[in-house]
mmCIF file of C-alpha atoms in Angstrom:
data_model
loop_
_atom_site.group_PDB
_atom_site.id
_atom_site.type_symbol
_atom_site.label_atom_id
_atom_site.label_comp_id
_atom_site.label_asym_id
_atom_site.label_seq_id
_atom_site.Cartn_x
_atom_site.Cartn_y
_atom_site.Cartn_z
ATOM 1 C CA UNK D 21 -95.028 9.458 -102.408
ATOM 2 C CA UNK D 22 -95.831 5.518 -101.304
ATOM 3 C CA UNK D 23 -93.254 5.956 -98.313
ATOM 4 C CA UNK D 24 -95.090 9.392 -97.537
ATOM 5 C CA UNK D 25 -98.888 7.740 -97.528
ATOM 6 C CA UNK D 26 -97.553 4.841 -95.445
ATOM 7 C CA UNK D 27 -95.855 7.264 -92.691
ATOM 8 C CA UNK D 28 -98.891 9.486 -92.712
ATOM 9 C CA UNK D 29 -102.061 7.204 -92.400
ATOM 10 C CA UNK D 30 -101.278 5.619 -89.011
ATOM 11 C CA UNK D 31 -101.486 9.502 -87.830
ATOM 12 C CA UNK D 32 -104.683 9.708 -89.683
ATOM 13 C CA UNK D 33 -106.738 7.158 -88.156
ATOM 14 C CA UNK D 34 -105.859 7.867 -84.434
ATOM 15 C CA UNK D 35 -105.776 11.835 -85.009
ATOM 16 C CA UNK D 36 -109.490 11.978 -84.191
ATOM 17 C CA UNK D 37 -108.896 10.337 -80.953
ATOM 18 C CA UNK D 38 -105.867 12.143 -80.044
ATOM 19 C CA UNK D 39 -107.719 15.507 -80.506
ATOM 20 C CA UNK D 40 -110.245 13.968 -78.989
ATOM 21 C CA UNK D 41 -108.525 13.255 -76.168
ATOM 22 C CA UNK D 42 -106.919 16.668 -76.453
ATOM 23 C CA UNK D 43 -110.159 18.794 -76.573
ATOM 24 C CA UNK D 44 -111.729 16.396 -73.514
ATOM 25 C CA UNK D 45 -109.303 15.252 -71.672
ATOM 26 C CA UNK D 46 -106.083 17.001 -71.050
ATOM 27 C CA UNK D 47 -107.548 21.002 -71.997
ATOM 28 C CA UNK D 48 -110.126 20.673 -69.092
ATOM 29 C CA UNK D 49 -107.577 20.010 -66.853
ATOM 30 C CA UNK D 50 -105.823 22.894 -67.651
ATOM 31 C CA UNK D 51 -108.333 25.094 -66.874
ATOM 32 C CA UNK D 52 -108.869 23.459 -64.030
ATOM 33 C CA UNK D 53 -105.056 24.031 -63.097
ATOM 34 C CA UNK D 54 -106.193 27.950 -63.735
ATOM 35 C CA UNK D 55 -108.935 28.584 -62.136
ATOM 36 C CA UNK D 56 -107.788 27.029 -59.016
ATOM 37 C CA UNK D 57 -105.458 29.738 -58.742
ATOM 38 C CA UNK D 58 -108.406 32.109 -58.991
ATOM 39 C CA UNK D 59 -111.341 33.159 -56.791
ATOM 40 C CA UNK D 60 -113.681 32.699 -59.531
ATOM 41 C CA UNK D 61 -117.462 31.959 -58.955
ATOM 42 C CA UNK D 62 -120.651 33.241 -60.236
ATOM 43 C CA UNK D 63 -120.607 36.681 -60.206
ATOM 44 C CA UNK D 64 -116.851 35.644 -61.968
ATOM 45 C CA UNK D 65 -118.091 34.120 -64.595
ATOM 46 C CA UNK D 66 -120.644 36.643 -65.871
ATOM 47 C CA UNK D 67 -118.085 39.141 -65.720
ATOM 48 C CA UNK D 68 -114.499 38.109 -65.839
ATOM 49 C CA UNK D 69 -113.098 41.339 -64.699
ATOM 50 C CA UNK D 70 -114.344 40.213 -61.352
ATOM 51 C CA UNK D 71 -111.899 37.024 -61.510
ATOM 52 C CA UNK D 72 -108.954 37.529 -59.056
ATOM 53 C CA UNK D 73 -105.532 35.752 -58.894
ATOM 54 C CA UNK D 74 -105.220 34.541 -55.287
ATOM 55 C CA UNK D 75 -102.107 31.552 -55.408
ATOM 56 C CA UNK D 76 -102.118 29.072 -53.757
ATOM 57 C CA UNK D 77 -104.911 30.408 -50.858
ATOM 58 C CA UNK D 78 -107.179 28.425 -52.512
ATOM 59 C CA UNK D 79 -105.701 24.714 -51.368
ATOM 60 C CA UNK D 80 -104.436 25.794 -48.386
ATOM 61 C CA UNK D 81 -107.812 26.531 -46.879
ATOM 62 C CA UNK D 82 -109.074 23.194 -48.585
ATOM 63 C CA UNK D 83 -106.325 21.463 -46.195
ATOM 64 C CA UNK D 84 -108.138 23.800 -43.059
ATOM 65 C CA UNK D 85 -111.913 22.867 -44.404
ATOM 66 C CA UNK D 86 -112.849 20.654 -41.968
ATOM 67 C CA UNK D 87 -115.551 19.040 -44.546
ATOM 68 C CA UNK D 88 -112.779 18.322 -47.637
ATOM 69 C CA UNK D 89 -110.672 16.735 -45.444
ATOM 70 C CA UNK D 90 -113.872 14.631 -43.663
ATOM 71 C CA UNK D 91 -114.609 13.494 -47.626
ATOM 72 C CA UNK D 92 -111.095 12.739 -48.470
ATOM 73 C CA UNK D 93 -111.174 10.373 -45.307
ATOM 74 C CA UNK D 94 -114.352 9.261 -46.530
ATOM 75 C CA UNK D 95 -112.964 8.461 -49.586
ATOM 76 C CA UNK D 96 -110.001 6.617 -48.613
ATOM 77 C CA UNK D 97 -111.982 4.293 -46.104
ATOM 78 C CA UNK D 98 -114.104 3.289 -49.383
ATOM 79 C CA UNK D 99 -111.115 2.903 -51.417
ATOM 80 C CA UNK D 100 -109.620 0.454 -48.891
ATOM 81 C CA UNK D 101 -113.132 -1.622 -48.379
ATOM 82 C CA UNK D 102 -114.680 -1.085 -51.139
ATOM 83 C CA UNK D 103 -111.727 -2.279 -53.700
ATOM 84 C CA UNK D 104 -110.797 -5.329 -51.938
ATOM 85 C CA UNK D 105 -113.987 -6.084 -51.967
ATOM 86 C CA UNK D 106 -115.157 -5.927 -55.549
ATOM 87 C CA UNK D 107 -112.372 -7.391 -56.715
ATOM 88 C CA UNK D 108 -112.298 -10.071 -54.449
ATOM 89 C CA UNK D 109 -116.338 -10.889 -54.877
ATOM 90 C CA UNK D 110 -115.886 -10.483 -58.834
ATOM 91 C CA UNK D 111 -113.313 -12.906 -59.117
ATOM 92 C CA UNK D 112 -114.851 -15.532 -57.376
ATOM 93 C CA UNK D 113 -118.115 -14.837 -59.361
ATOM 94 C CA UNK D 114 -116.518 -15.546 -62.530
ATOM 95 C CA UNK D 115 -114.470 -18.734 -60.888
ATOM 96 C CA UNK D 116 -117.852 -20.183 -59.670
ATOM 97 C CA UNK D 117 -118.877 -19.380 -63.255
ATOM 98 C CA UNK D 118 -116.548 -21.440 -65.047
ATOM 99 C CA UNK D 119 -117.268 -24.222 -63.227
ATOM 100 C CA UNK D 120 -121.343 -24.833 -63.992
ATOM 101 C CA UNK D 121 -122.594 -25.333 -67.449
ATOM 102 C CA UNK D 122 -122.558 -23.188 -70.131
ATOM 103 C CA UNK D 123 -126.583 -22.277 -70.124
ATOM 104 C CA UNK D 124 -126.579 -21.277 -66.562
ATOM 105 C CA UNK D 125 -122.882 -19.265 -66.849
ATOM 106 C CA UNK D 126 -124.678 -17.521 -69.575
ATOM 107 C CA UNK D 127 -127.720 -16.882 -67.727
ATOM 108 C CA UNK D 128 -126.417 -15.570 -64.294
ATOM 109 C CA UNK D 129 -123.493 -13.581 -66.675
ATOM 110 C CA UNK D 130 -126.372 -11.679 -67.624
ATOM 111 C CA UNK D 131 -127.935 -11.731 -64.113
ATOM 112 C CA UNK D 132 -124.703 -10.217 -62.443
ATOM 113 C CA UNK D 133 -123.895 -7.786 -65.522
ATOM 114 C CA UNK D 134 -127.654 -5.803 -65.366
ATOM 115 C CA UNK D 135 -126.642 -3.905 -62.542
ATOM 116 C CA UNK D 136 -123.735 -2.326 -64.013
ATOM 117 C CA UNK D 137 -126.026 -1.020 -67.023
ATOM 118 C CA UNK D 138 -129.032 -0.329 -64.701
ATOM 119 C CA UNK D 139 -129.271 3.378 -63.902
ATOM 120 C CA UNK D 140 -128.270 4.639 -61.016
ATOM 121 C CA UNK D 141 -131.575 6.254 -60.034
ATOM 122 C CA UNK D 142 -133.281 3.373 -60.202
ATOM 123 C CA UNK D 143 -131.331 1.381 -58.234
ATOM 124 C CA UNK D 144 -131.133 4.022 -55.737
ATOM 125 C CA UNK D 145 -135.099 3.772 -55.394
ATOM 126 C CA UNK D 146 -135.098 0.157 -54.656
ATOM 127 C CA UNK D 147 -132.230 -0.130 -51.979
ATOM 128 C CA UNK D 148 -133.662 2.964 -50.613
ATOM 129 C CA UNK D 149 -136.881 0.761 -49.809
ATOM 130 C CA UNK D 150 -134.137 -2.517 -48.192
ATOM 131 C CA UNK D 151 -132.485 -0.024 -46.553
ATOM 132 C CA UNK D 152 -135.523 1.777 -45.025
ATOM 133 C CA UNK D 153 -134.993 1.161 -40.921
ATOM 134 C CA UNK D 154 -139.111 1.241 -40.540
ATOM 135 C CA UNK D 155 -140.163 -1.028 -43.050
ATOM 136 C CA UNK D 156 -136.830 -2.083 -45.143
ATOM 137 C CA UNK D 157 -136.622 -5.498 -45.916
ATOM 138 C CA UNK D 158 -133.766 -5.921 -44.808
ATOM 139 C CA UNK D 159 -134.382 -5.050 -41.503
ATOM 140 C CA UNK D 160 -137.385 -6.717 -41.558
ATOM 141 C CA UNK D 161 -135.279 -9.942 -42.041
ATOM 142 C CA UNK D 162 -133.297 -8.853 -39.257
ATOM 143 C CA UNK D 163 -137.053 -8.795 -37.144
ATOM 144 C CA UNK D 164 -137.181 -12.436 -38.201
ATOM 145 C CA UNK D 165 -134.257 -13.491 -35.888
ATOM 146 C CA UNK D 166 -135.318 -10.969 -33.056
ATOM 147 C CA UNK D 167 -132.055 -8.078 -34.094
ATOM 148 C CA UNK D 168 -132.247 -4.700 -33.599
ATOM 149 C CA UNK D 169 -133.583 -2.506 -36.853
ATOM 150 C CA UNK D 170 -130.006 -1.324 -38.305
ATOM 151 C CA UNK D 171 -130.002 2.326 -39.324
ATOM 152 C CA UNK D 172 -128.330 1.528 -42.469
ATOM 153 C CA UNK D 173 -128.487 5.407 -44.125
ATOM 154 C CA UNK D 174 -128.598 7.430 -40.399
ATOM 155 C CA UNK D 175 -125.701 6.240 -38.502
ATOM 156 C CA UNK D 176 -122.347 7.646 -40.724
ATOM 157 C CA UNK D 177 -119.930 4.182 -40.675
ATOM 158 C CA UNK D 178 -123.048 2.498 -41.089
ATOM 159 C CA UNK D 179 -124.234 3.995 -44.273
ATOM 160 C CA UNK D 180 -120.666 4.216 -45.900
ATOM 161 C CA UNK D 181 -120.518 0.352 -45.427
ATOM 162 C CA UNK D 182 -124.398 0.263 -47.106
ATOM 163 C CA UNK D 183 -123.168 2.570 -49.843
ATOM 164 C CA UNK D 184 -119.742 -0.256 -50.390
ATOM 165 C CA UNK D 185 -122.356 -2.830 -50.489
ATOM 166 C CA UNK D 186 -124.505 -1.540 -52.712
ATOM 167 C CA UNK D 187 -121.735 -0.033 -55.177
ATOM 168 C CA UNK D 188 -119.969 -3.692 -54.976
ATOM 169 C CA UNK D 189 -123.170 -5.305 -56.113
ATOM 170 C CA UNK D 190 -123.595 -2.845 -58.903
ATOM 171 C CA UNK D 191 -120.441 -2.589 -60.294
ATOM 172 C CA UNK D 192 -119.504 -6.699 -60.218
ATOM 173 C CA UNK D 193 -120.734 -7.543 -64.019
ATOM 174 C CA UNK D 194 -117.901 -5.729 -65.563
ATOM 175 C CA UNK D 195 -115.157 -6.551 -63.329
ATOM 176 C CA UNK D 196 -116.405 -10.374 -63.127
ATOM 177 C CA UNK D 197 -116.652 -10.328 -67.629
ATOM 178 C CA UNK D 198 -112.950 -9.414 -67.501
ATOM 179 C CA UNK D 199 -111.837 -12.445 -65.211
ATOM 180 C CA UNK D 200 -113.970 -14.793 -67.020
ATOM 181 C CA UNK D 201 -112.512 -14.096 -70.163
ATOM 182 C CA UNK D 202 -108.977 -14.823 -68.422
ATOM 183 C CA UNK D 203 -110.029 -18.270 -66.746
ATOM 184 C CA UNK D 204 -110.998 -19.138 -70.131
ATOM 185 C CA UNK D 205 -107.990 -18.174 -71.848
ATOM 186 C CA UNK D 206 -105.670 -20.558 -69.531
ATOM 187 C CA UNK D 207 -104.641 -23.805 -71.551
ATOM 188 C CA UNK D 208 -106.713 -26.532 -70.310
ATOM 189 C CA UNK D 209 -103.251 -28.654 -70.654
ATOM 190 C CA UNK D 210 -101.687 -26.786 -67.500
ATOM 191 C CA UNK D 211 -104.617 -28.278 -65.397
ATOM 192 C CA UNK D 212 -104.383 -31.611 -67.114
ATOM 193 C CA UNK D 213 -100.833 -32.054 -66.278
ATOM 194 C CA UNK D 214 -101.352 -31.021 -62.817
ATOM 195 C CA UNK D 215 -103.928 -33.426 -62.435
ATOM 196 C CA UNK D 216 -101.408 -36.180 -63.592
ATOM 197 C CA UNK D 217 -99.274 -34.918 -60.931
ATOM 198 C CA UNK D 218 -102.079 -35.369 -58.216
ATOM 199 C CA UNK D 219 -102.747 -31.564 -57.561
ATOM 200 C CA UNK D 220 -105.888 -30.655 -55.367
ATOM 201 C CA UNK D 221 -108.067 -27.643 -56.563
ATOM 202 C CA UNK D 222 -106.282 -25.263 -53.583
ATOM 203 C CA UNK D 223 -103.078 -25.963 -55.570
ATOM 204 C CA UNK D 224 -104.275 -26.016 -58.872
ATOM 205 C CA UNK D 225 -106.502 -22.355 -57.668
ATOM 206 C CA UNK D 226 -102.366 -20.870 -56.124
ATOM 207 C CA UNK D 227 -100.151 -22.720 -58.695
ATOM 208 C CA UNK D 228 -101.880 -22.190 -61.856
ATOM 209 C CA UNK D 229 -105.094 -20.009 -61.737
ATOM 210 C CA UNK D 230 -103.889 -17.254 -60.263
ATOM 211 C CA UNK D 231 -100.955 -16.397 -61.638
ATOM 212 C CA UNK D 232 -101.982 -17.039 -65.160
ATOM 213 C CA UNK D 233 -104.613 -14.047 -63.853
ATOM 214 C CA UNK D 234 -101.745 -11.427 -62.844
ATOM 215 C CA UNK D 235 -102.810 -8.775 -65.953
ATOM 216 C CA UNK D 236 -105.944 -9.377 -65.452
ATOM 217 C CA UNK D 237 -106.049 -8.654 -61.530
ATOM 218 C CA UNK D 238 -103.463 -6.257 -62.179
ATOM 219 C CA UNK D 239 -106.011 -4.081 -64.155
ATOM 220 C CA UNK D 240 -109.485 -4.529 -62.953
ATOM 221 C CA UNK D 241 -107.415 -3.287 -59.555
ATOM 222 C CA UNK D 242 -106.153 -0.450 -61.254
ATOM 223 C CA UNK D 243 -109.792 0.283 -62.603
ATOM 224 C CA UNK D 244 -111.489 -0.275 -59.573
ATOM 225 C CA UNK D 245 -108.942 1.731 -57.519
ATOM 226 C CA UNK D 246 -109.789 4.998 -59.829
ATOM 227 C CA UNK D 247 -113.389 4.547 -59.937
ATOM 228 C CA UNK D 248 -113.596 4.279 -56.279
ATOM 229 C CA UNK D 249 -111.185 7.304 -55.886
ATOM 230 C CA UNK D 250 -114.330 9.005 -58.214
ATOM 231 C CA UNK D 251 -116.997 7.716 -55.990
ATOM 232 C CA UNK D 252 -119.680 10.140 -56.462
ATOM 233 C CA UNK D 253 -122.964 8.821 -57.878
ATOM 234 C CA UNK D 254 -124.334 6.670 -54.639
ATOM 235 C CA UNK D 255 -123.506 8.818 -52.434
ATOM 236 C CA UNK D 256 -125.351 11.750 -54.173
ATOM 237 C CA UNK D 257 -128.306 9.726 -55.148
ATOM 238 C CA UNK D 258 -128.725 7.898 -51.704
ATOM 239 C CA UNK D 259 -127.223 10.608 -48.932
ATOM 240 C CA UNK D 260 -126.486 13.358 -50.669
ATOM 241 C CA UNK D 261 -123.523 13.105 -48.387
ATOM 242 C CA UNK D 262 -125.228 13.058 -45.296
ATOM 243 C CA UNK D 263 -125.614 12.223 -42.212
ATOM 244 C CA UNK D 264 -123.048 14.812 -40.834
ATOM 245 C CA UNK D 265 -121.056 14.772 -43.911
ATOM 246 C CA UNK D 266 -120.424 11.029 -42.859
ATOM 247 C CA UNK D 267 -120.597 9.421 -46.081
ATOM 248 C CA UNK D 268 -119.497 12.571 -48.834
ATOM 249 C CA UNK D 269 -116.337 11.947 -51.003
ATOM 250 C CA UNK D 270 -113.983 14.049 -52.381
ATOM 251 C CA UNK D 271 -115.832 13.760 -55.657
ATOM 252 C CA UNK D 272 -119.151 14.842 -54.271
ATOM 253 C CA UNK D 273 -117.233 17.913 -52.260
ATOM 254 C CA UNK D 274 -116.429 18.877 -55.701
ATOM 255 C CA UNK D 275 -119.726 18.761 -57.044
ATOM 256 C CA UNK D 276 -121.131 20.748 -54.044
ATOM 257 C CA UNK D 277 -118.537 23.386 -54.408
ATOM 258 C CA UNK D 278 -118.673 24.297 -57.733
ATOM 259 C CA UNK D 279 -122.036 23.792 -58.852
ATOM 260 C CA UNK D 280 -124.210 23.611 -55.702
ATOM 261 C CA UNK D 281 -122.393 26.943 -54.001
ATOM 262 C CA UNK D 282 -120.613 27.995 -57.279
ATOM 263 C CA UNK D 283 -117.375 28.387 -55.719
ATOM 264 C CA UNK D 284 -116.116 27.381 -59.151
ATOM 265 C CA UNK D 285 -112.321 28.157 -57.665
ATOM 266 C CA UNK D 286 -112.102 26.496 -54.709
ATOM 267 C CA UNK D 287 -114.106 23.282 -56.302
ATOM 268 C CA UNK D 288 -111.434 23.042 -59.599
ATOM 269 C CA UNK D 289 -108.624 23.274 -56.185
ATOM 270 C CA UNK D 290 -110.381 20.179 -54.721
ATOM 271 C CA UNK D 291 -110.624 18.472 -57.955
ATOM 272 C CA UNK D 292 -106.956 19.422 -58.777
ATOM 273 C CA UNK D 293 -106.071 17.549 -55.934
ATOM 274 C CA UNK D 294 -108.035 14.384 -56.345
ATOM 275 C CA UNK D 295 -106.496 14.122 -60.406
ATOM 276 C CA UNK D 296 -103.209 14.102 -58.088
ATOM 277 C CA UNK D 297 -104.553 11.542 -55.770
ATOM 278 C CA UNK D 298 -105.666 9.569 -58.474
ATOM 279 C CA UNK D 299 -102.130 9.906 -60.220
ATOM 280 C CA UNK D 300 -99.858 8.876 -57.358
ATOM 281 C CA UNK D 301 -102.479 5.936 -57.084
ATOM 282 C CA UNK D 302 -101.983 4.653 -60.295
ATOM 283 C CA UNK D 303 -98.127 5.247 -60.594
ATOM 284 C CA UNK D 304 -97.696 2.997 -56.947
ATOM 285 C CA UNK D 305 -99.800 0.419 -58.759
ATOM 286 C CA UNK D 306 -97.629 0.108 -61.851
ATOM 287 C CA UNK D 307 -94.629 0.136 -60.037
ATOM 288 C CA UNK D 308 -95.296 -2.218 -57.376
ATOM 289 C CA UNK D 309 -96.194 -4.363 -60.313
ATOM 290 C CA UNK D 310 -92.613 -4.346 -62.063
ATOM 291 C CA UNK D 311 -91.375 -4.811 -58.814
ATOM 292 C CA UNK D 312 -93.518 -8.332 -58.513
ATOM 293 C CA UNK D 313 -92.248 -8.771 -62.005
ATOM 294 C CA UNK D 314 -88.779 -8.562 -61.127
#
């Protein structure tokens, strides 16, 4: 009876999650699976009989909409900016953090961390005003050194690089917690001995810091590459896609599809296609790290 209660209670304590997880998770992307196959929308959904089985006609005209495949370009160009980017920014954050006392590292942790708790609306009010091309601060900054007024939300490369900026600064707190907490868990005795041995801080920075940060970089990467993959809230709050489609993602197509037109059908196609994105994404990540490993 012992042996049966000691088997048993690991089960117990993570079966809430797992049906959790279940319920959440993995069912909702079964129905997604369905009703991609399906033509189902409104009228569908108040009256299932309605509800067609079309095949695959669903993502084959999603590889012919001219729109889903501007957004998945959209989405890849702020996949390869944008994560570079934050992780690059983030890191040196928290390495410029570790290196000025501990008042001030606690006071700017908390300065750089606020935006990533600050909602999204709000934030989307106030760059809204820096971006404005009339009276935007930041063109009026610009003024200052006789430049142009940039049209930072009108011109479509233009405002995808505003949105990376913008989603960079916001999302930097959590990303730059997670590499703190790996500077400080390297032994102080690795950068004493290299001091004996007359390292500079380059070397110590390639030799040392760095690779004792491999897991860490390895998943804020991972992270950041599947958020960015998701991109959906800036966009939405400060374009709303626009101009011309120029800055919408593949998670914003989604949104518009199936609860803007309620092409519920087509949308769960275009969402079953990003979960794949996503996937392949995160498999090349973990296997290019064995590979490093090996």
């Amino acid at each position: 009876m012992n042996r049966f209660k000691a088997k048993i209670t690991p089960y117990l304590f993570i079966g809430p999650a797992v049906i959790l997880l279940l319920i959440f998770s993995f069912l909702p992307i079964l129905v997604s699976l369905a009703i991609s196959f399906t033509d189902m929308n409104l009228s569908g959904l108040a009256n299932w009989s309605q509800i067609n089985f079309i095949g695959f006609d669903n993502f084959i005209t999603l590889f012919k909409d001219e729109v889903f495949l501007k957004s998945m370009r959209n989405t890849f160009f702020y996949v390869i900016i944008g994560v570079p980017a934050a992780v690059i920014s983030s890191f040196v954050i928290a390495l410029l953090l570790k290196f000025v006392s501990d008042w001030m590292s606690s006071a700017f942790r908390v300065v750089y961390y606020l935006p990533s708790v600050t909602n999204i609306v709000a934030i989307a009010v106030v760059w809204g005003f820096l971006y404005n091309q009339e009276y935007g601060l930041f063109n009026y900054l610009l003024s200052l050194f006789e430049i142009n007024a940039i049209p930072w939300l009108e011109d479509p490369l233009i405002a995808k690089l505003s949105l990376i900026l913008l989603t960079v600064w916001k999302s930097n707190g959590v990303s730059m917690l997670i590499f703190l907490a790996a500077l400080q868990s390297i032994p102080k005795m690795y950068y004493e001995a290299a001091d004996i041995d007359g390292a500079n801080r380059w070397q110590k920075l390639c030799r040392i810091t760095l690779p004792s940060m491999r897991f860490a970089t390895f998943f804020v990467t991972v992270t950041t590459v599947i958020g960015w993959l998701q991109f959906f809230e800036e966009p939405f709050v400060m374009t709303e896609g626009g101009p011309l489609n120029g800055t919408n993602s593949m998670a914003l197509f989604i949104y518009q599809e199936g609860f803007q037109y309620s092409e519920f059908g087509y949308g769960a196609a275009a969402s079953f296609i990003l979960f794949i994105i996503i996937i392949l994404a995160t498999v090349m990540q973990f296997i290019l790290r064995k590979s490093d490993e090996n």
